[in-house]
Coordinates of C-alpha atoms and ligand atoms in Angstrom, one line a residue:
M24 CA 78.1 -8.9 -70.4
T25 CA 79.3 -8.6 -73.4
G26 CA 78.8 -10.6 -76.3
A27 CA 81.8 -10.7 -79.1
T28 CA 81.1 -8.2 -82.2
G29 CA 82.2 -8.5 -85.1
T30 CA 84.2 -11.1 -85.8
G31 CA 82.7 -13.7 -88.2
I32 CA 78.8 -13.1 -87.2
S33 CA 78.0 -12.4 -90.6
E34 CA 79.5 -15.4 -91.9
Q35 CA 77.6 -17.9 -88.9
A36 CA 74.3 -15.3 -90.5
A37 CA 75.3 -16.2 -93.9
R38 CA 75.4 -19.6 -92.8
R39 CA 71.6 -19.5 -91.6
R40 CA 68.3 -20.3 -93.0
T41 CA 65.4 -20.1 -90.5
F42 CA 61.9 -21.1 -92.0
A43 CA 58.7 -21.9 -91.0
I44 CA 55.8 -24.5 -92.8
I45 CA 53.1 -23.9 -93.3
S46 CA 49.9 -26.2 -94.6
H47 CA 46.8 -27.5 -93.7
P48 CA 46.1 -30.6 -91.1
D49 CA 47.0 -33.3 -92.4
A50 CA 49.1 -31.9 -95.7
G51 CA 51.9 -33.6 -94.5
K52 CA 54.2 -31.5 -92.5
T53 CA 55.3 -33.9 -89.5
T54 CA 56.6 -36.4 -92.2
L55 CA 58.6 -34.4 -93.9
T56 CA 59.8 -33.1 -90.9
E57 CA 61.0 -36.0 -89.8
K58 CA 62.3 -36.4 -93.7
F59 CA 64.2 -33.2 -93.2
L60 CA 65.5 -35.0 -90.2
L61 CA 67.1 -37.8 -92.2
Y62 CA 68.4 -36.1 -95.2
A63 CA 70.5 -33.7 -92.6
G64 CA 71.5 -36.4 -91.2
A65 CA 70.1 -35.8 -87.7
V66 CA 68.0 -39.1 -86.9
T67 CA 69.5 -41.8 -88.3
E68 CA 66.0 -44.0 -89.9
A69 CA 63.1 -41.6 -90.1
G70 CA 60.1 -42.4 -86.7
A71 CA 63.0 -42.4 -84.6
V72 CA 61.8 -39.0 -83.8
Q73 CA 58.3 -39.7 -83.0
A74 CA 57.6 -43.4 -83.0
R75 CA 55.6 -43.1 -86.7
S76 CA 52.3 -45.8 -85.0
G77 CA 52.2 -43.5 -81.9
R78 CA 52.8 -39.6 -83.4
R79 CA 49.7 -39.0 -82.4
K80 CA 50.5 -39.5 -79.3
A81 CA 53.5 -38.8 -78.5
T82 CA 54.0 -37.4 -75.7
S83 CA 55.8 -34.8 -73.3
D84 CA 55.0 -34.7 -69.6
W85 CA 55.2 -29.9 -70.5
M86 CA 51.6 -30.3 -69.7
A87 CA 48.9 -32.8 -67.4
M88 CA 46.9 -31.0 -70.5
E89 CA 49.5 -32.5 -73.5
Q90 CA 49.4 -35.9 -71.6
Q91 CA 45.6 -36.0 -71.7
R92 CA 44.7 -34.6 -75.5
G93 CA 48.2 -36.6 -76.7
I94 CA 48.7 -33.8 -78.8
S95 CA 52.2 -31.4 -78.3
I96 CA 50.8 -27.5 -77.7
S97 CA 54.2 -26.4 -77.6
S98 CA 56.0 -25.2 -80.8
T99 CA 59.4 -26.7 -81.1
V100 CA 62.6 -24.9 -82.6
L101 CA 64.8 -27.5 -84.6
Q102 CA 68.0 -27.0 -85.6
F103 CA 70.0 -29.0 -87.5
T104 CA 73.0 -28.4 -90.0
Y105 CA 72.6 -29.9 -93.4
R106 CA 75.7 -29.2 -96.1
D107 CA 77.8 -27.0 -94.0
H108 CA 74.1 -24.7 -92.8
V109 CA 73.4 -24.2 -90.1
V110 CA 69.4 -24.8 -89.9
N111 CA 66.7 -23.5 -88.2
L112 CA 62.9 -25.2 -88.3
L113 CA 59.9 -23.1 -86.4
D114 CA 57.6 -25.5 -85.9
T115 CA 54.0 -23.8 -86.4
P116 CA 51.4 -25.9 -84.6
G117 CA 49.0 -28.5 -86.5
H118 CA 45.0 -28.2 -86.3
R119 CA 43.5 -28.8 -82.7
D120 CA 46.2 -26.4 -82.0
F121 CA 46.6 -23.5 -84.1
S122 CA 46.3 -20.9 -82.4
E123 CA 48.0 -17.3 -82.5
D124 CA 51.4 -18.8 -81.7
T125 CA 51.3 -20.4 -84.9
Y126 CA 51.1 -16.0 -86.8
R127 CA 53.8 -15.8 -84.5
V128 CA 56.1 -18.4 -85.2
L129 CA 55.9 -16.5 -88.6
A130 CA 57.4 -13.6 -87.3
A131 CA 60.5 -14.8 -86.8
A132 CA 61.1 -17.5 -90.1
D133 CA 63.1 -16.1 -93.0
A134 CA 60.6 -18.6 -95.3
A135 CA 58.1 -20.9 -95.2
V136 CA 57.6 -23.9 -97.0
M137 CA 54.5 -24.2 -98.2
V138 CA 52.7 -27.3 -98.2
L139 CA 50.2 -29.4 -100.1
D140 CA 48.2 -32.3 -100.7
V141 CA 48.4 -32.6 -104.6
A142 CA 44.7 -33.9 -104.0
K143 CA 43.3 -31.1 -101.9
G144 CA 45.3 -27.8 -103.5
I145 CA 45.6 -25.2 -100.8
E146 CA 42.7 -25.7 -98.5
A147 CA 41.6 -23.4 -95.5
Q148 CA 44.3 -23.0 -93.1
T149 CA 47.0 -23.0 -95.8
L150 CA 45.6 -19.4 -97.2
K151 CA 44.8 -18.3 -93.5
L152 CA 49.1 -18.5 -92.5
F153 CA 49.8 -17.8 -96.2
E154 CA 48.3 -14.7 -95.5
V155 CA 50.4 -13.6 -92.6
C156 CA 53.4 -14.8 -94.8
R157 CA 51.6 -12.2 -97.3
S158 CA 52.1 -9.6 -94.6
R159 CA 55.1 -9.9 -94.0
N160 CA 56.2 -10.1 -98.0
L161 CA 58.1 -13.5 -96.1
P162 CA 59.5 -16.0 -99.1
I163 CA 58.1 -18.9 -99.7
I164 CA 58.9 -22.0 -101.1
T165 CA 55.6 -24.9 -102.2
F166 CA 55.5 -28.2 -102.5
L167 CA 53.3 -30.6 -103.9
N168 CA 52.6 -33.2 -101.5
K169 CA 51.7 -37.1 -101.7
Y170 CA 52.6 -37.0 -105.4
D171 CA 52.8 -41.2 -105.0
R172 CA 49.2 -41.5 -104.9
P173 CA 46.7 -40.1 -106.9
G174 CA 45.4 -36.2 -106.6
R175 CA 44.8 -34.0 -109.1
D176 CA 46.4 -32.2 -112.4
P177 CA 49.8 -30.1 -111.6
L178 CA 49.3 -27.8 -113.9
E179 CA 45.8 -26.9 -113.0
L180 CA 47.3 -26.6 -108.6
L181 CA 49.6 -23.7 -110.3
D182 CA 46.8 -21.6 -112.1
E183 CA 45.0 -22.6 -108.7
I184 CA 48.1 -21.4 -106.6
A185 CA 48.2 -18.4 -108.8
S186 CA 44.1 -17.0 -108.6
Q187 CA 43.5 -17.6 -105.4
I188 CA 46.5 -16.3 -103.6
K189 CA 48.3 -14.4 -106.2
L190 CA 50.8 -15.9 -105.9
S191 CA 52.7 -16.9 -109.0
P192 CA 54.3 -21.0 -108.7
T193 CA 57.4 -21.2 -110.3
P194 CA 58.5 -25.0 -110.9
V195 CA 61.8 -25.9 -109.9
T196 CA 61.2 -29.5 -110.6
W197 CA 58.8 -31.2 -113.3
P198 CA 56.8 -34.4 -112.2
V199 CA 57.4 -37.9 -115.0
G200 CA 53.9 -39.9 -113.9
V201 CA 50.8 -38.9 -113.0
P202 CA 49.9 -39.0 -109.3
G203 CA 50.3 -42.3 -108.6
D204 CA 52.4 -43.4 -110.5
F205 CA 55.7 -41.4 -109.6
R206 CA 58.7 -42.5 -111.4
G207 CA 60.5 -39.0 -110.6
V208 CA 61.7 -35.2 -112.2
I209 CA 62.3 -33.4 -114.5
D210 CA 65.4 -31.0 -112.7
R211 CA 63.9 -28.0 -114.9
R212 CA 67.7 -26.6 -114.2
T213 CA 69.2 -29.1 -115.8
G214 CA 66.7 -30.7 -118.3
D215 CA 67.6 -35.0 -116.4
F216 CA 65.5 -36.5 -115.3
V217 CA 65.9 -37.8 -111.6
R218 CA 64.7 -41.2 -111.1
F219 CA 63.6 -42.3 -107.4
T220 CA 63.3 -46.0 -106.3
R221 CA 61.2 -46.9 -103.5
T222 CA 62.6 -48.3 -99.9
V223 CA 60.6 -48.9 -97.3
R224 CA 58.5 -46.2 -95.9
G225 CA 61.4 -44.1 -96.5
A226 CA 62.8 -44.9 -93.6
T227 CA 65.6 -44.1 -95.8
A228 CA 66.9 -41.5 -97.5
V229 CA 66.0 -42.6 -102.0
P230 CA 68.3 -43.5 -104.0
E231 CA 68.2 -40.8 -107.6
E232 CA 69.6 -41.8 -110.0
M233 CA 70.3 -38.7 -113.0
V234 CA 69.4 -39.6 -116.6
A235 CA 70.3 -38.1 -119.4
A236 CA 67.5 -37.0 -121.1
D237 CA 67.8 -38.9 -124.2
Q238 CA 67.9 -42.2 -122.2
A239 CA 64.5 -41.2 -120.1
A240 CA 62.9 -40.6 -123.6
R241 CA 63.9 -44.3 -124.1
Q242 CA 62.4 -45.2 -121.2
E243 CA 60.0 -43.7 -119.8
G244 CA 58.5 -43.1 -123.1
D245 CA 55.1 -41.7 -122.9
A246 CA 55.6 -40.2 -119.3
W247 CA 58.4 -38.8 -120.5
E248 CA 56.5 -36.8 -123.2
Q249 CA 54.2 -35.6 -121.6
A250 CA 56.1 -34.3 -119.1
T251 CA 59.2 -32.5 -121.1
E252 CA 55.9 -31.0 -123.7
E253 CA 54.0 -29.9 -119.8
C254 CA 58.2 -28.2 -119.4
S255 CA 57.9 -26.2 -122.7
L256 CA 54.9 -24.8 -121.2
L257 CA 55.6 -23.7 -118.8
A258 CA 58.9 -22.4 -120.5
E259 CA 56.4 -20.3 -122.6
V260 CA 54.4 -18.7 -120.0
G261 CA 57.5 -17.7 -118.3
A262 CA 57.2 -20.0 -115.0
D263 CA 60.7 -19.8 -114.7
L264 CA 62.5 -19.5 -110.9
D265 CA 62.8 -16.1 -110.0
P266 CA 65.1 -15.6 -106.9
K267 CA 64.3 -11.6 -107.0
S268 CA 60.4 -11.8 -107.2
F269 CA 60.4 -15.1 -105.0
L270 CA 62.6 -13.0 -101.9
S271 CA 59.6 -10.3 -102.1
G272 CA 57.4 -13.4 -102.1
E273 CA 55.5 -12.5 -105.2
S274 CA 56.7 -16.3 -106.7
S275 CA 57.4 -19.6 -105.3
P276 CA 59.8 -21.5 -106.4
M277 CA 57.6 -25.1 -106.6
F278 CA 58.7 -28.6 -106.0
V279 CA 56.9 -32.0 -106.3
G280 CA 57.2 -34.9 -104.6
S281 CA 56.6 -37.4 -101.6
A282 CA 57.3 -37.3 -97.8
L283 CA 55.9 -40.0 -97.2
T284 CA 58.5 -42.0 -99.8
N285 CA 60.9 -39.1 -99.9
F286 CA 60.9 -38.6 -102.8
G287 CA 62.0 -34.6 -103.8
V288 CA 62.8 -33.9 -100.3
R289 CA 66.4 -33.9 -101.1
H290 CA 65.7 -30.8 -104.0
L291 CA 63.4 -29.2 -101.6
L292 CA 66.2 -29.0 -99.1
D293 CA 68.5 -27.7 -101.7
A294 CA 66.6 -25.1 -102.0
V295 CA 66.1 -24.2 -98.2
V296 CA 69.6 -23.8 -98.7
D297 CA 70.4 -21.8 -101.8
L298 CA 67.5 -20.2 -101.9
A299 CA 65.6 -19.3 -99.3
P300 CA 67.8 -15.6 -97.9
A301 CA 70.2 -16.3 -95.1
P302 CA 69.4 -13.6 -91.9
E303 CA 69.3 -9.9 -92.9
P304 CA 70.0 -7.2 -90.7
R305 CA 66.3 -5.9 -89.0
D306 CA 64.7 -2.8 -89.5
D307 CA 63.7 -1.4 -85.5
V308 CA 60.8 0.6 -84.2
A309 CA 62.2 3.3 -86.5
G310 CA 63.2 1.5 -89.2
E311 CA 67.1 1.3 -88.4
L312 CA 68.5 -1.3 -89.8
R313 CA 70.2 -2.9 -86.6
P314 CA 73.3 -4.5 -88.5
L315 CA 74.0 -8.4 -87.7
E316 CA 77.5 -7.3 -86.2
S317 CA 76.5 -4.9 -83.5
G318 CA 76.0 -6.3 -80.1
L319 CA 73.6 -8.7 -79.7
S320 CA 69.4 -8.6 -79.9
G321 CA 66.9 -10.1 -80.0
F322 CA 62.8 -10.4 -79.7
V323 CA 60.7 -13.2 -77.9
F324 CA 57.9 -14.6 -80.5
K325 CA 56.7 -17.2 -77.8
I326 CA 55.9 -18.2 -74.1
Q327 CA 55.8 -21.5 -73.0
A328 CA 55.0 -21.3 -69.3
N329 CA 54.4 -24.5 -67.3
M330 CA 56.8 -26.9 -69.3
N331 CA 57.6 -28.1 -66.9
P332 CA 55.1 -28.1 -64.0
A333 CA 57.1 -28.8 -61.6
H334 CA 59.4 -26.4 -61.6
R335 CA 56.5 -23.6 -63.0
D336 CA 58.9 -22.4 -65.0
H337 CA 58.5 -19.9 -68.5
I338 CA 60.4 -20.5 -71.6
A339 CA 60.6 -16.9 -73.7
F340 CA 61.5 -18.2 -76.9
V341 CA 63.9 -15.5 -78.5
R342 CA 65.2 -14.6 -82.0
V343 CA 68.1 -13.7 -82.4
C344 CA 68.6 -10.9 -85.4
S345 CA 72.0 -9.0 -84.6
G346 CA 75.2 -10.2 -82.9
H347 CA 76.7 -13.2 -81.0
F348 CA 75.3 -15.1 -77.8
E349 CA 77.1 -16.9 -75.3
R350 CA 75.6 -18.3 -72.4
G351 CA 75.4 -16.8 -69.4
M352 CA 76.0 -12.7 -70.4
T353 CA 73.5 -10.4 -69.1
V354 CA 71.4 -8.6 -71.6
T355 CA 69.3 -5.4 -71.6
H356 CA 65.1 -6.1 -71.9
A357 CA 64.2 -2.6 -73.7
P358 CA 60.7 -2.2 -72.1
T359 CA 62.7 -1.7 -68.8
G360 CA 66.0 -0.6 -69.2
R361 CA 66.3 -4.1 -66.4
P362 CA 69.7 -6.8 -66.5
F363 CA 68.8 -10.3 -68.0
A364 CA 70.8 -12.8 -66.8
T365 CA 71.1 -15.6 -69.6
K366 CA 73.3 -18.3 -67.3
Y367 CA 69.4 -20.3 -68.6
A368 CA 69.4 -20.6 -72.1
S369 CA 68.2 -23.7 -74.1
S370 CA 67.5 -25.1 -77.8
V371 CA 64.7 -27.3 -77.9
F372 CA 64.8 -30.4 -79.9
G373 CA 61.1 -32.6 -79.4
S374 CA 60.6 -32.4 -75.6
D375 CA 64.2 -32.4 -74.7
R376 CA 65.5 -29.6 -74.1
E377 CA 69.9 -28.9 -74.4
T378 CA 71.1 -26.3 -73.0
I379 CA 72.8 -23.6 -74.9
D380 CA 76.1 -22.1 -75.1
E381 CA 76.1 -19.7 -78.1
A382 CA 74.2 -18.6 -81.0
F383 CA 74.3 -16.0 -84.1
P384 CA 71.5 -14.2 -86.2
G385 CA 68.7 -16.6 -87.3
D386 CA 69.5 -18.8 -83.9
V387 CA 66.6 -19.4 -80.6
I388 CA 67.1 -19.5 -78.0
G389 CA 64.8 -20.3 -75.2
L390 CA 65.7 -18.0 -72.2
V391 CA 64.0 -20.5 -68.8
N392 CA 62.2 -19.1 -66.1
A393 CA 61.8 -15.7 -68.1
S394 CA 57.9 -14.5 -66.2
D395 CA 59.4 -10.7 -66.7
L396 CA 59.7 -11.1 -70.4
R397 CA 57.0 -10.9 -72.8
I398 CA 55.2 -11.3 -76.6
G399 CA 57.4 -8.8 -78.9
D400 CA 59.8 -7.5 -75.9
T401 CA 63.3 -6.8 -77.5
L402 CA 66.5 -7.5 -75.7
Y403 CA 69.9 -6.4 -76.0
D404 CA 73.0 -5.6 -76.0
G405 CA 75.8 -2.6 -76.6
D406 CA 73.9 -0.1 -77.5
R407 CA 70.0 0.3 -77.4
V408 CA 67.8 -1.2 -79.8
V409 CA 63.9 -1.5 -80.2
F410 CA 62.3 -3.8 -82.7
P411 CA 59.0 -3.1 -83.9
G412 CA 56.0 -5.8 -81.8
I413 CA 54.8 -8.5 -83.1
P414 CA 51.9 -7.9 -85.1
T415 CA 48.4 -9.7 -84.3
F416 CA 45.7 -11.1 -86.0
A417 CA 42.5 -10.3 -85.7
P418 CA 40.6 -12.7 -83.7
E419 CA 37.9 -15.4 -84.5
L420 CA 36.7 -16.8 -81.2
F421 CA 35.5 -15.3 -78.5
V422 CA 34.0 -16.3 -74.9
R423 CA 33.1 -14.4 -72.0
A424 CA 35.3 -15.5 -68.8
R425 CA 33.8 -15.6 -65.4
A426 CA 35.3 -16.8 -62.0
R427 CA 33.7 -19.8 -60.3
D428 CA 33.9 -19.3 -57.2
T429 CA 33.4 -14.7 -57.2
G430 CA 35.4 -15.1 -54.0
R431 CA 39.1 -16.2 -55.9
Y432 CA 37.7 -13.6 -58.4
K433 CA 41.8 -12.2 -56.7
Q434 CA 43.0 -14.9 -58.3
F435 CA 41.1 -15.2 -61.9
R436 CA 42.4 -11.8 -62.1
R437 CA 46.0 -12.5 -61.5
G438 CA 45.6 -15.2 -63.7
L439 CA 44.6 -13.5 -67.1
E440 CA 46.6 -11.0 -66.8
Q441 CA 49.5 -12.9 -66.3
M442 CA 48.2 -15.1 -69.6
E443 CA 47.1 -12.3 -70.9
R444 CA 51.4 -11.1 -70.9
E445 CA 52.3 -14.4 -72.8
G446 CA 49.7 -14.1 -75.4
V447 CA 48.3 -17.0 -74.3
V448 CA 44.2 -15.5 -75.3
Q449 CA 43.9 -11.9 -76.0
V450 CA 41.5 -10.1 -73.3
L451 CA 38.7 -8.0 -73.9
F452 CA 36.9 -5.4 -72.0
D453 CA 33.5 -3.5 -72.7
L454 CA 34.8 -0.1 -72.8
D455 CA 32.9 1.2 -69.4
D456 CA 32.6 -2.2 -67.7
G457 CA 36.4 -4.1 -66.3
T458 CA 34.6 -6.9 -64.6
V459 CA 33.3 -9.9 -67.2
P460 CA 35.8 -10.2 -70.5
I461 CA 35.5 -11.4 -73.4
L462 CA 38.3 -13.7 -74.1
A463 CA 39.5 -13.9 -78.1
A464 CA 41.4 -15.8 -79.9
V465 CA 42.2 -17.9 -82.9
G466 CA 42.2 -21.5 -81.7
Q467 CA 40.1 -23.2 -79.5
M468 CA 42.7 -24.9 -78.3
Q469 CA 44.0 -21.5 -76.8
F470 CA 40.9 -21.6 -74.3
E471 CA 41.2 -25.1 -73.1
V472 CA 44.8 -24.4 -71.7
F473 CA 43.2 -20.1 -70.4
A474 CA 41.1 -22.7 -68.9
H475 CA 43.6 -25.2 -67.2
R476 CA 46.2 -23.1 -66.6
L477 CA 43.8 -20.4 -64.2
E478 CA 42.5 -23.4 -62.4
H479 CA 45.3 -25.2 -61.8
E480 CA 48.4 -23.0 -62.0
F481 CA 46.2 -19.4 -59.9
G482 CA 43.5 -22.0 -58.2
A483 CA 41.3 -20.1 -60.0
A484 CA 38.5 -22.2 -62.2
V485 CA 36.5 -20.5 -64.9
D486 CA 33.4 -20.6 -66.1
L487 CA 33.4 -19.7 -70.5
S488 CA 30.4 -19.2 -71.7
P489 CA 29.6 -18.5 -75.5
T490 CA 29.1 -14.4 -77.3
P491 CA 27.4 -13.7 -80.3
Y492 CA 30.0 -12.9 -82.6
T493 CA 32.4 -14.1 -85.2
V494 CA 34.9 -11.5 -85.9
A495 CA 36.3 -9.0 -85.0
R496 CA 38.5 -5.9 -87.4
R497 CA 40.6 -3.3 -85.3
T498 CA 39.2 0.5 -85.2
D499 CA 39.4 4.0 -84.2
D500 CA 38.2 6.2 -81.8
A501 CA 36.2 8.0 -84.8
T502 CA 34.6 5.1 -86.5
V503 CA 33.9 3.9 -82.3
A504 CA 31.9 7.0 -82.0
K505 CA 30.0 6.2 -84.8
L506 CA 29.6 2.3 -84.2
A507 CA 26.9 2.9 -80.7
G508 CA 24.1 1.5 -81.7
T509 CA 24.9 -0.2 -84.3
T510 CA 22.7 -3.9 -84.1
G511 CA 24.6 -6.9 -84.5
A512 CA 28.2 -5.3 -83.5
T513 CA 30.2 -4.4 -80.0
V514 CA 33.5 -2.5 -79.5
M515 CA 36.0 -3.5 -76.7
K516 CA 39.1 -2.3 -75.7
R517 CA 42.3 -4.5 -75.1
H518 CA 44.7 -3.9 -72.3
D519 CA 47.3 -1.6 -74.6
G520 CA 44.1 0.3 -75.8
T521 CA 43.7 -0.9 -78.8
K522 CA 39.8 -1.3 -80.2
L523 CA 38.2 -3.8 -81.2
A524 CA 34.6 -3.7 -83.4
L525 CA 33.1 -7.4 -82.9
F526 CA 30.7 -7.9 -85.2
E527 CA 28.0 -11.0 -85.1
S528 CA 28.1 -12.3 -88.1
M529 CA 30.4 -12.0 -92.1
F530 CA 27.4 -9.9 -93.2
W531 CA 27.1 -7.2 -90.5
L532 CA 30.8 -6.1 -90.4
Q533 CA 29.6 -6.1 -94.3
R534 CA 27.2 -4.5 -93.6
V535 CA 28.6 -1.5 -91.4
E536 CA 31.4 -1.0 -94.2
K537 CA 29.1 0.0 -96.2
Q538 CA 27.4 2.0 -93.9
H539 CA 30.5 3.8 -93.2
P540 CA 33.0 3.4 -95.7
D541 CA 35.9 6.4 -94.4
G542 CA 35.9 3.9 -90.8
C543 CA 38.4 1.8 -89.4
F544 CA 38.4 -2.3 -90.1
E545 CA 41.4 -3.5 -89.8
V546 CA 42.5 -7.3 -89.8
I547 CA 45.8 -6.6 -88.8
L548 CA 45.8 -5.2 -85.3
T549 CA 49.0 -2.7 -85.3
G550 CA 48.6 -2.5 -81.5
T551 CA 50.8 -4.9 -81.1
T552 CA 51.5 -6.4 -78.3
G553 CA 55.1 -6.5 -76.0
Q554 CA 56.2 -3.6 -76.5
A555 CA 54.7 -1.4 -73.5
Ligands
G4P606 P1 50.6 -33.2 -90.9 O1 51.9 -33.1 -89.6 O2 50.8 -32.3 -91.8 O3 49.1 -33.4 -90.1 O4 50.6 -34.5 -91.6 P2 51.3 -36.1 -91.3 O5 52.6 -35.4 -91.7 O6 50.6 -35.9 -89.9 O7 50.5 -36.6 -92.6 C1 49.2 -37.0 -92.5 C2 49.2 -38.3 -93.2 O8 49.8 -38.2 -94.4 C3 49.8 -39.3 -92.6 O9 48.7 -41.0 -92.5 C4 50.5 -39.1 -93.2 O10 51.4 -40.4 -93.3 C5 50.4 -39.2 -94.7 N1 51.2 -38.6 -95.7 C6 52.3 -37.3 -95.2 N2 53.2 -37.5 -97.2 C7 52.7 -38.2 -97.3 C8 52.8 -39.0 -98.6 O11 53.9 -37.9 -99.5 N3 52.7 -39.9 -99.4 C9 50.9 -39.8 -98.3 N4 51.1 -41.3 -99.3 N5 51.0 -40.4 -97.8 C10 51.5 -38.9 -96.6 P3 48.2 -41.4 -91.7 O12 47.6 -42.0 -92.9 O13 47.3 -40.0 -90.6 O14 49.3 -41.7 -90.6 P4 50.5 -43.6 -90.2 O15 49.7 -43.7 -90.5 O16 50.3 -42.8 -92.1 O17 51.6 -42.7 -89.3

């Protein structure tokens, strides 16, 4: 039952850094993750986590489908220690498996590292994830990756970040040498040159040589001169590290490097520890802060079902917000008031599960056999607390779902309800007809997981057929009345009562918005998941 309260919890929280990496596919998130583990000493050689050549094919036994497709569907939580800090890296699923999970993971993070490919700058998926970070004022550290090969002028990229996403980049390190001929960085805090030396494929930490400015000028010639001129320019425009605006999500400390060769990785990891915030008390639904030292509390931000087909288990990932978690304690499930035993709690490293014995604010625990828990649910010990649910974002993909065999309709409904609860897809029904739902998602993979599980777990094969809709917005009753009979739009509802207006195209949405300037068309679906 009760976890220790008080003693040591704040100290433990202060040691934690909980963050996620946001990036477009191929910008280098996986490589960087490996390199963080290398620098933290959690692996002795990069490539140990997933053999590099087989990385894309790395399999886990969580789902047959994962094996068929050779990708990892679940997001993984990696915990490692670095400089006496406990770092929790929440992996946001990438490209092909982009899904609402990716958004939800950010609800559990206290900061994000945005990885940009120096040749490409801001790309579509980075932008989407960035918007989610912005909606939460999440502090963002920027890493300009792949500087070891030809790319764009970094000053131009600074402009792009400032103008496209309205985030002021404040370079902490600045490259010496152009992309492709990367020699090292100026640490703008000290003015020193940090020279990097390559190691074979970056398998081990790179040797770094600290060189005083006058010596660097002699040895690096033009490259040094250009770098120092650019640094003066940055100082003139005031692009200097500013912890306050960083913490409020307005400016972003920027680092330059190459995850492949390890250049700049240490600086970045140091920044996570030195700049990113430690877990702080979180607001509950009433806007009251839950002190870190109070009884255990946390919320479910992700549910992974069927990780082990032999056991048909469900793991609910809980972000700890306050208190001291000890395995075996019994907590209260806020929506039902029922006790929940945490005998089976695990942390997950890659596809290996380890039993976890204790956790502190900022940590993530995986609760096994948690089929009653929903995304957004609060668990607590001691004083009751309910955290706000996790907002969902407007889905972008819509299909109709029909049971292939009408004789299996009951199984179909059961699977539909269960997966809706877990947040696998959003389920929408016409306002007056509840038989053929539309499934809505932000990533195609969500439909594939849905269809696979419905067939194999619930025994009801499903046919998914296209719909004409491509855009959704949350709306309200007053707007619904106005939309009646509008071409190119329809209104559907979720089980929690949230109404969604679906449009055939952005064009139709804009037209309707013009017709009804006082209508409600929200991107963030404030009707939350989880809180019944
Ligand atoms: P992702 O998780 O963001 O999708 O990216 P990932 O780390 O898988 O990296 C995508 C590709 O970019 C990989 O090459 C990786 O080696 C390469 N890469 C990552 N960081 C750097 C860097 O700093 N410099 C350079 N030059 N390349 C980098 P690949 O060809 O897809 O795989 P592999 O054959 O190298 O394993």
